[in-house]
PDB file of C-alpha atoms in Angstrom:
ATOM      1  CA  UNK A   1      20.761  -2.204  10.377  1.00 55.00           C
ATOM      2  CA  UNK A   2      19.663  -5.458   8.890  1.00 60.00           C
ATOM      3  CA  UNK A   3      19.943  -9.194  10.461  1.00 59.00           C
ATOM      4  CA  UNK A   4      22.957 -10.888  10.158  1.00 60.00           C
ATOM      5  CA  UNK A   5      20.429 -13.500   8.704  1.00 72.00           C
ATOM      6  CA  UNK A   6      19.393 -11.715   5.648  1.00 82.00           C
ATOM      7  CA  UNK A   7      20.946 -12.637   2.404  1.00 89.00           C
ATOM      8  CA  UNK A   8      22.357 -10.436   0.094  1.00 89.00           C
ATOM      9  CA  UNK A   9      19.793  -9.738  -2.434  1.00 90.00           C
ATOM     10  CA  UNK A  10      17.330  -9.285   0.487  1.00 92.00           C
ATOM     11  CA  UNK A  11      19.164  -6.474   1.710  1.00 92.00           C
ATOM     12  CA  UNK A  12      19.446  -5.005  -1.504  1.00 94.00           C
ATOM     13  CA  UNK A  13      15.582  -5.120  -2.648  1.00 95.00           C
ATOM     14  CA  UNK A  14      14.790  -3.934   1.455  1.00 95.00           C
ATOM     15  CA  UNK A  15      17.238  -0.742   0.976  1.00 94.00           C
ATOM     16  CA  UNK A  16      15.774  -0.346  -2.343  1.00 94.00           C
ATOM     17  CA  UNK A  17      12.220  -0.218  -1.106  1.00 95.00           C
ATOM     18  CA  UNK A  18      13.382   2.294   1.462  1.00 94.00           C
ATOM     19  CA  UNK A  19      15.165   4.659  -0.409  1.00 95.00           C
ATOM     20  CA  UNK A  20      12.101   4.836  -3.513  1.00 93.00           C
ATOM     21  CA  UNK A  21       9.708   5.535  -0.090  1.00 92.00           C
ATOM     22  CA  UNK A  22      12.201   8.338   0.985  1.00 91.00           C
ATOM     23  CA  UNK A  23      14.183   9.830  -2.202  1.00 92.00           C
ATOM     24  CA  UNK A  24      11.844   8.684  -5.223  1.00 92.00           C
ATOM     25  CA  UNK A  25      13.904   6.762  -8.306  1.00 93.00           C
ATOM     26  CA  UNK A  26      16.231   9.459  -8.728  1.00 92.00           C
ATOM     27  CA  UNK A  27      17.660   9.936  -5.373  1.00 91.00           C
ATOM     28  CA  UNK A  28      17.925   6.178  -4.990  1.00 93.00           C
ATOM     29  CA  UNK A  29      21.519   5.692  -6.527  1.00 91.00           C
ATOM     30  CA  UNK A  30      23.347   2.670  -6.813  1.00 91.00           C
ATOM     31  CA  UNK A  31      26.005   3.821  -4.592  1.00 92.00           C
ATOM     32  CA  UNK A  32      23.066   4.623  -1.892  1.00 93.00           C
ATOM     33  CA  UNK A  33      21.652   1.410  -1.828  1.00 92.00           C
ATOM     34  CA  UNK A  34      24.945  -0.214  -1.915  1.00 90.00           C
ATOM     35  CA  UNK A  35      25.738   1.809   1.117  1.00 92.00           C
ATOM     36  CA  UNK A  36      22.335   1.119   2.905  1.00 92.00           C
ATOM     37  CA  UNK A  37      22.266  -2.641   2.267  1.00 91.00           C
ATOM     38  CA  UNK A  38      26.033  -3.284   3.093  1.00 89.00           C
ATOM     39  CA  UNK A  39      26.916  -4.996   0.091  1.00 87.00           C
ATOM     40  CA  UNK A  40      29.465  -3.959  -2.537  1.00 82.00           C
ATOM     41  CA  UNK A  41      29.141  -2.919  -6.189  1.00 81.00           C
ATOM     42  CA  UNK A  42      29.921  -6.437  -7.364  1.00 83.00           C
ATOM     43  CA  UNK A  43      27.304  -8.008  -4.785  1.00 82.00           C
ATOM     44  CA  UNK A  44      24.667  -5.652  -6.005  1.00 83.00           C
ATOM     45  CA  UNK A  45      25.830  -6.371 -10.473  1.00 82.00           C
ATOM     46  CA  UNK A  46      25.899  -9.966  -9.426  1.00 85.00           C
ATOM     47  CA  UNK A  47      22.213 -10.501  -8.080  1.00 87.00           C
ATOM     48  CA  UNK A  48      20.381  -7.585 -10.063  1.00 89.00           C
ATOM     49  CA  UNK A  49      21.585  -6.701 -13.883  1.00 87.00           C
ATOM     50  CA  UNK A  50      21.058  -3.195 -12.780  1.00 87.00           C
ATOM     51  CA  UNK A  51      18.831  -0.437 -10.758  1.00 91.00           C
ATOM     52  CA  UNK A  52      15.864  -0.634 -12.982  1.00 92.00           C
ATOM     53  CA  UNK A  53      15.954  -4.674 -12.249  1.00 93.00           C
ATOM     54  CA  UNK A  54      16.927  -3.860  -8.954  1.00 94.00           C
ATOM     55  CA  UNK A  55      14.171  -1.317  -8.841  1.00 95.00           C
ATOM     56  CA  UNK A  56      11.353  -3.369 -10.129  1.00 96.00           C
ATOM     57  CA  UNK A  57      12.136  -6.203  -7.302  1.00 96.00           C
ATOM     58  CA  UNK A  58      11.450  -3.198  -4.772  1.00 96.00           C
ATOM     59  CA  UNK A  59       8.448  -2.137  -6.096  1.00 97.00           C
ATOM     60  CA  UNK A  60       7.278  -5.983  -6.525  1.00 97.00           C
ATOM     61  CA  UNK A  61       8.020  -6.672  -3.474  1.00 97.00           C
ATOM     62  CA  UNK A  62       6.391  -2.815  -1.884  1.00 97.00           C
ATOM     63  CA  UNK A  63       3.196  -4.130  -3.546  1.00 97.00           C
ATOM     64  CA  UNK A  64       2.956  -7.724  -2.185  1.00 97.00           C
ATOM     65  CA  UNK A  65       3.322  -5.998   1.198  1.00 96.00           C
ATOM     66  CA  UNK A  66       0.689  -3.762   0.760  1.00 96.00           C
ATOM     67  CA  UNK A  67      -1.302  -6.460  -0.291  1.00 97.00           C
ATOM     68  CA  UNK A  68      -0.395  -8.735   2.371  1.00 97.00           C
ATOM     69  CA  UNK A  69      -1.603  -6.246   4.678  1.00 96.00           C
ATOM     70  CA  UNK A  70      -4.763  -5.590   2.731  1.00 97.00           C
ATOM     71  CA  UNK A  71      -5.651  -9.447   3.028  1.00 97.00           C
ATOM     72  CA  UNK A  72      -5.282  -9.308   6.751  1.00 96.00           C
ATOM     73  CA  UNK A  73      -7.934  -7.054   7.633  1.00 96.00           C
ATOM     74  CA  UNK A  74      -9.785  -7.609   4.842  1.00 97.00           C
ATOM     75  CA  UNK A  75     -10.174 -11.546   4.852  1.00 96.00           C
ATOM     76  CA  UNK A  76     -10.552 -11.708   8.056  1.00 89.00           C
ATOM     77  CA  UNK A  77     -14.110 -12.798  10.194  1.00 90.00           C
ATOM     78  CA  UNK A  78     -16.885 -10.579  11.147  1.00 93.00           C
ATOM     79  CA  UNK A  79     -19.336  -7.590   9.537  1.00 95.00           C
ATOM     80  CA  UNK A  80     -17.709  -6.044   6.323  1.00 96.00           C
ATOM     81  CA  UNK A  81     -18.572  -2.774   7.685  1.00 96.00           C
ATOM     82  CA  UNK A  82     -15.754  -3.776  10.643  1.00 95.00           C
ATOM     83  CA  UNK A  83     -13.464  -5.139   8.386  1.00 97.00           C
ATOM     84  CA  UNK A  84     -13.471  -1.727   6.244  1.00 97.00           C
ATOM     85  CA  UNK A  85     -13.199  -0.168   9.551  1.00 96.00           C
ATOM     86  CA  UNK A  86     -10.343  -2.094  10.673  1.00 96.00           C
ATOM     87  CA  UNK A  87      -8.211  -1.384   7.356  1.00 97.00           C
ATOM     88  CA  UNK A  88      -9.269   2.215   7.494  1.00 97.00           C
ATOM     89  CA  UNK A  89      -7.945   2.968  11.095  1.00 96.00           C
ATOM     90  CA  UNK A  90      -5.143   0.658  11.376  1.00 95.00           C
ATOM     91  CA  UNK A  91      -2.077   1.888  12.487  1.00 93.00           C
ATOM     92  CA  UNK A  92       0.141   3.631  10.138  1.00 94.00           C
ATOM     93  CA  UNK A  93       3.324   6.074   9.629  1.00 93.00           C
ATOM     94  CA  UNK A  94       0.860   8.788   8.087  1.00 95.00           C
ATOM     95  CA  UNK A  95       3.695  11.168   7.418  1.00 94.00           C
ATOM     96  CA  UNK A  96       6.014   9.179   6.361  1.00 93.00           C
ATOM     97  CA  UNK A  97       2.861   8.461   3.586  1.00 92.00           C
ATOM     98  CA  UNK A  98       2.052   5.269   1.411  1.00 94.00           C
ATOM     99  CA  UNK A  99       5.176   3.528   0.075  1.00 94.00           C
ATOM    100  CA  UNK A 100       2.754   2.683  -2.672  1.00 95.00           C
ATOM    101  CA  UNK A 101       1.030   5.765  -3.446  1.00 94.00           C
ATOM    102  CA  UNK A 102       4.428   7.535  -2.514  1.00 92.00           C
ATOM    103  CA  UNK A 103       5.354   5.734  -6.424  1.00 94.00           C
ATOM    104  CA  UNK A 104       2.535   7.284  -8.029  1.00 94.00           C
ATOM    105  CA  UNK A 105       3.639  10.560  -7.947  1.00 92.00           C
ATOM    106  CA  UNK A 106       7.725   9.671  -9.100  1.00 94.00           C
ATOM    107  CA  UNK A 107       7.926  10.672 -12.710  1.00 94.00           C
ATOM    108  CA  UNK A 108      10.493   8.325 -13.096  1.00 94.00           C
ATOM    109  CA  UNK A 109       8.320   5.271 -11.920  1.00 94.00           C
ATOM    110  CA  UNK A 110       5.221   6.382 -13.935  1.00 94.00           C
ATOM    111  CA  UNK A 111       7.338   6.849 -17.301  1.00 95.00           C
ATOM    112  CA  UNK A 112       8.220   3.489 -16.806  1.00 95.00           C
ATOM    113  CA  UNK A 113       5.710   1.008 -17.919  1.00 96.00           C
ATOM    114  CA  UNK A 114       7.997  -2.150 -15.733  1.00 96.00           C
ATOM    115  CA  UNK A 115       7.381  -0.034 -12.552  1.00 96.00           C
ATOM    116  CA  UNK A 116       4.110   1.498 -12.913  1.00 96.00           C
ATOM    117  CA  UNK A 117       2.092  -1.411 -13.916  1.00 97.00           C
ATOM    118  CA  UNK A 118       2.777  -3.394 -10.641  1.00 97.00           C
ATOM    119  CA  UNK A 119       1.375  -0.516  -8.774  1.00 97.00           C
ATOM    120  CA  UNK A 120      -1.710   0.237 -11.181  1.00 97.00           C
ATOM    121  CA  UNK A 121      -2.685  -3.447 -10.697  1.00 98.00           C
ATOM    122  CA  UNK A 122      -1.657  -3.485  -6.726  1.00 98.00           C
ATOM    123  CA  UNK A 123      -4.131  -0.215  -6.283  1.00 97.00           C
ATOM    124  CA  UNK A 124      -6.900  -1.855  -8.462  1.00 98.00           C
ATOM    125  CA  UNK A 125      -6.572  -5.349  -6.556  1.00 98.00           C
ATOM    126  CA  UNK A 126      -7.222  -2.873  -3.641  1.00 98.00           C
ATOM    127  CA  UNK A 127     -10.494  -1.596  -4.778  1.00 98.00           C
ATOM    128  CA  UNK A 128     -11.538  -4.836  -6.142  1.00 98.00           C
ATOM    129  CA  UNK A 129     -10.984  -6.525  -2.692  1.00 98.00           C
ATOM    130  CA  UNK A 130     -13.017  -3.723  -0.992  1.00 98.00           C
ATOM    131  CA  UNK A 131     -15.342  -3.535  -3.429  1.00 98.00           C
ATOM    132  CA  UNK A 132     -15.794  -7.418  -2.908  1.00 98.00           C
ATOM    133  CA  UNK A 133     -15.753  -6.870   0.847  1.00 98.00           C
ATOM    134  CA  UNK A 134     -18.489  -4.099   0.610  1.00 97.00           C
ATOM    135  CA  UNK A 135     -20.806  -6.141  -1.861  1.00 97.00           C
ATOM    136  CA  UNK A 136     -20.493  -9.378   0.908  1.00 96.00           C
ATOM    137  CA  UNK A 137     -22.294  -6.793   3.519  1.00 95.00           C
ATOM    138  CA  UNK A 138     -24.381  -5.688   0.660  1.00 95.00           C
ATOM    139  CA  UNK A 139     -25.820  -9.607  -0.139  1.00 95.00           C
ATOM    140  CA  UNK A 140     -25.953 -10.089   3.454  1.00 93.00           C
ATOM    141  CA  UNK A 141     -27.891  -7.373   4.432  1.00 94.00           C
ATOM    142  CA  UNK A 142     -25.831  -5.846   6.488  1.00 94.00           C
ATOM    143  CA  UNK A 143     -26.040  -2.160   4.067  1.00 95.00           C
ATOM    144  CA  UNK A 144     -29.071  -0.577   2.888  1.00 92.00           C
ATOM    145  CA  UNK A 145     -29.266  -0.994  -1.075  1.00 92.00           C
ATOM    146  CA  UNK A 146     -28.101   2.760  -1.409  1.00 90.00           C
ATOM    147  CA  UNK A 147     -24.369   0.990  -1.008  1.00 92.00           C
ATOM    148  CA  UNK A 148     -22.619   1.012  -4.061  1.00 96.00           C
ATOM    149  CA  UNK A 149     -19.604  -1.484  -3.328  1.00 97.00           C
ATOM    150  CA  UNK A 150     -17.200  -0.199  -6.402  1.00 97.00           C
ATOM    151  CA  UNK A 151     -17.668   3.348  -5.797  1.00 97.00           C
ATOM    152  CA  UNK A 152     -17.675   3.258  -2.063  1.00 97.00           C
ATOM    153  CA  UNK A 153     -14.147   1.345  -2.552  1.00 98.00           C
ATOM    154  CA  UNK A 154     -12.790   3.794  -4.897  1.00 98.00           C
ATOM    155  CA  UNK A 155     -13.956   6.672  -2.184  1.00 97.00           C
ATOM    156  CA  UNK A 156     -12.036   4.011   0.653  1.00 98.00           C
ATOM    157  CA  UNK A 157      -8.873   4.147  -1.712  1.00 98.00           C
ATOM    158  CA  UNK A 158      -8.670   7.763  -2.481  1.00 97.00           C
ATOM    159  CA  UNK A 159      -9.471   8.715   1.229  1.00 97.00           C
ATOM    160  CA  UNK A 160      -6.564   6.539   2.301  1.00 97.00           C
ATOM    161  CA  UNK A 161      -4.418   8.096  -0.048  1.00 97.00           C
ATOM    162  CA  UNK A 162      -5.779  11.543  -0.016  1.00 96.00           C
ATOM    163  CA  UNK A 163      -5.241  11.705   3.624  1.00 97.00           C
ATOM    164  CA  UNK A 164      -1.494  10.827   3.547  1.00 96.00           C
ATOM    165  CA  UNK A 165      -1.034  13.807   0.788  1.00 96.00           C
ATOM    166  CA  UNK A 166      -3.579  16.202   3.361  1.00 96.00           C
ATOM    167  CA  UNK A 167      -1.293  14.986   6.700  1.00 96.00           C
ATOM    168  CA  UNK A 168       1.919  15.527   4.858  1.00 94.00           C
ATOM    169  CA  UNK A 169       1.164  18.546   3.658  1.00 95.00           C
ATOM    170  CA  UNK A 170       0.312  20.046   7.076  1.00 96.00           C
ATOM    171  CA  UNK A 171       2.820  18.078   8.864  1.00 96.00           C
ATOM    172  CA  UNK A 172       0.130  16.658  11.362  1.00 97.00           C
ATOM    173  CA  UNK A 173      -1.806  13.159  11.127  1.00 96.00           C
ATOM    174  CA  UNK A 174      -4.975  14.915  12.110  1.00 97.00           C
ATOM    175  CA  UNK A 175      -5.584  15.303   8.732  1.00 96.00           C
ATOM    176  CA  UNK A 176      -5.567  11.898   7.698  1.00 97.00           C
ATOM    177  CA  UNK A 177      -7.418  10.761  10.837  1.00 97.00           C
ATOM    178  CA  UNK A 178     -10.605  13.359  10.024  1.00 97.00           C
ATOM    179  CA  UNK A 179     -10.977  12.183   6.661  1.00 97.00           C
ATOM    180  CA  UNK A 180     -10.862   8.242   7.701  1.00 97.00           C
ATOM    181  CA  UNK A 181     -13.559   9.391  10.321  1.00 97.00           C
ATOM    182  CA  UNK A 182     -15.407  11.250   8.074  1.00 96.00           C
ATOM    183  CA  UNK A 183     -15.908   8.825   5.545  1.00 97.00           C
ATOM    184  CA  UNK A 184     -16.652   6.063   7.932  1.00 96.00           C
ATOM    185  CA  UNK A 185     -19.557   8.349   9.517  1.00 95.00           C
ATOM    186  CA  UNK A 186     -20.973   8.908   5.659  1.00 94.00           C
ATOM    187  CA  UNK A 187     -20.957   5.099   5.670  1.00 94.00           C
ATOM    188  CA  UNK A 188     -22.052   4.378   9.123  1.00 92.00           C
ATOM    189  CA  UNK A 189     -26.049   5.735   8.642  1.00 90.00           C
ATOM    190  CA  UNK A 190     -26.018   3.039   5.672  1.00 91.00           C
ATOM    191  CA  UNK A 191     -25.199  -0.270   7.984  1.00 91.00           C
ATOM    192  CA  UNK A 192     -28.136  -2.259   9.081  1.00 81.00           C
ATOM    193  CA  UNK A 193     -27.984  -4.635  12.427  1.00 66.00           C
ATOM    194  CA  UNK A 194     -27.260  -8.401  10.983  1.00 55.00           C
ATOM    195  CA  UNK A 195     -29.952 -10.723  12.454  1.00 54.00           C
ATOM    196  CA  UNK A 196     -28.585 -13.697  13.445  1.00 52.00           C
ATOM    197  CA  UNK A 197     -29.155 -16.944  11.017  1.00 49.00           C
TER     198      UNK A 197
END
């Protein structure tokens, strides 16, 4: 399952990640992760002091990816409006759902201060970033003044996550697809054509 390349903790924190996205904290035991990864009992004791430090490297490491992700589309050239666009309709396992909003709703993770706060801050770096992305369109006239960047990223953020709970609930990725189209056409009548400098 994983390269012959990968080292031991790797494996560990990437079957950790996995098994939070599929079974929530519970579900992932030690003895499941141990199984997924390929490593022993002593492997696992000997990198991590335990599944909550195991745990917290998973989520860590969940949240730079989301991130990393995030910064791709986001940093990238061209109209904010298309760079919004391009993180709103990129492709995505919609029922499989958000391996960080997916934490959100484990008990276990939000009782835990060590594992919540990583995602708290990973979500808010999201809306900040859009919100950023949204007010660069905004100072360059590319929106009418109607835009307001913070809100309008906190509506990008709940859409995306919204529409994973909507497309798992009815089994179909329809779901998520007509609310990502619907809020980019409640956006789209508030773009202006950029004249060139």
């Amino acid at each position: 399952m994983y390269s012959a390349l990968m080292s031991t903790p790797e494996r560990l924190i990437e079957a950790t990640q996995e098994l939070l996205w599929e079974r929530g904290y519970v579900g992932t035991s030690p003895k499941a992760i141990q199984q997924r990864a390929g490593a022993g009992q002593g492997s696992m004791y000997h990198h991590f002091a335990g599944k909550p430090d195991l745990a917290l490297a998973a989520v860590l490491r969940t949240c730079a990816e989301m991130r990393e992700t995030a910064r791709r589309l986001l940093d990238g050239p061209g109209p904010a409006y298309g760079r919004v666009s391009a993180y709103l309709l990129r492709e995505r396992d919609v029922l499989r759902g958000c391996p960080v909003g997916r934490l959100t709703m484990d008990p276990d993770v939000v009782a835990d201060e060590a594992l919540r706060a990583p995602v708290d801050e990973t979500l808010g770096w999201l809306r900040e970033r859009l919100a950023e992305v949204l007010q660069e369109g905004l100072d360059q006239g590319e929106f009418s003044p109607a835009v307001a960047p913070r809100e309008i990223a906190a509506a990008v953020v709940a859409t995306v996550q919204g529409g994973y709970v909507l497309a798992r609930a009815s089994g179909s990725a329809a779901a998520f697809d007509a609310a990502v189209r619907g809020l980019l056409a409640l956006l789209a009548p508030h773009t202006t054509p950029v004249r060139p400098a």
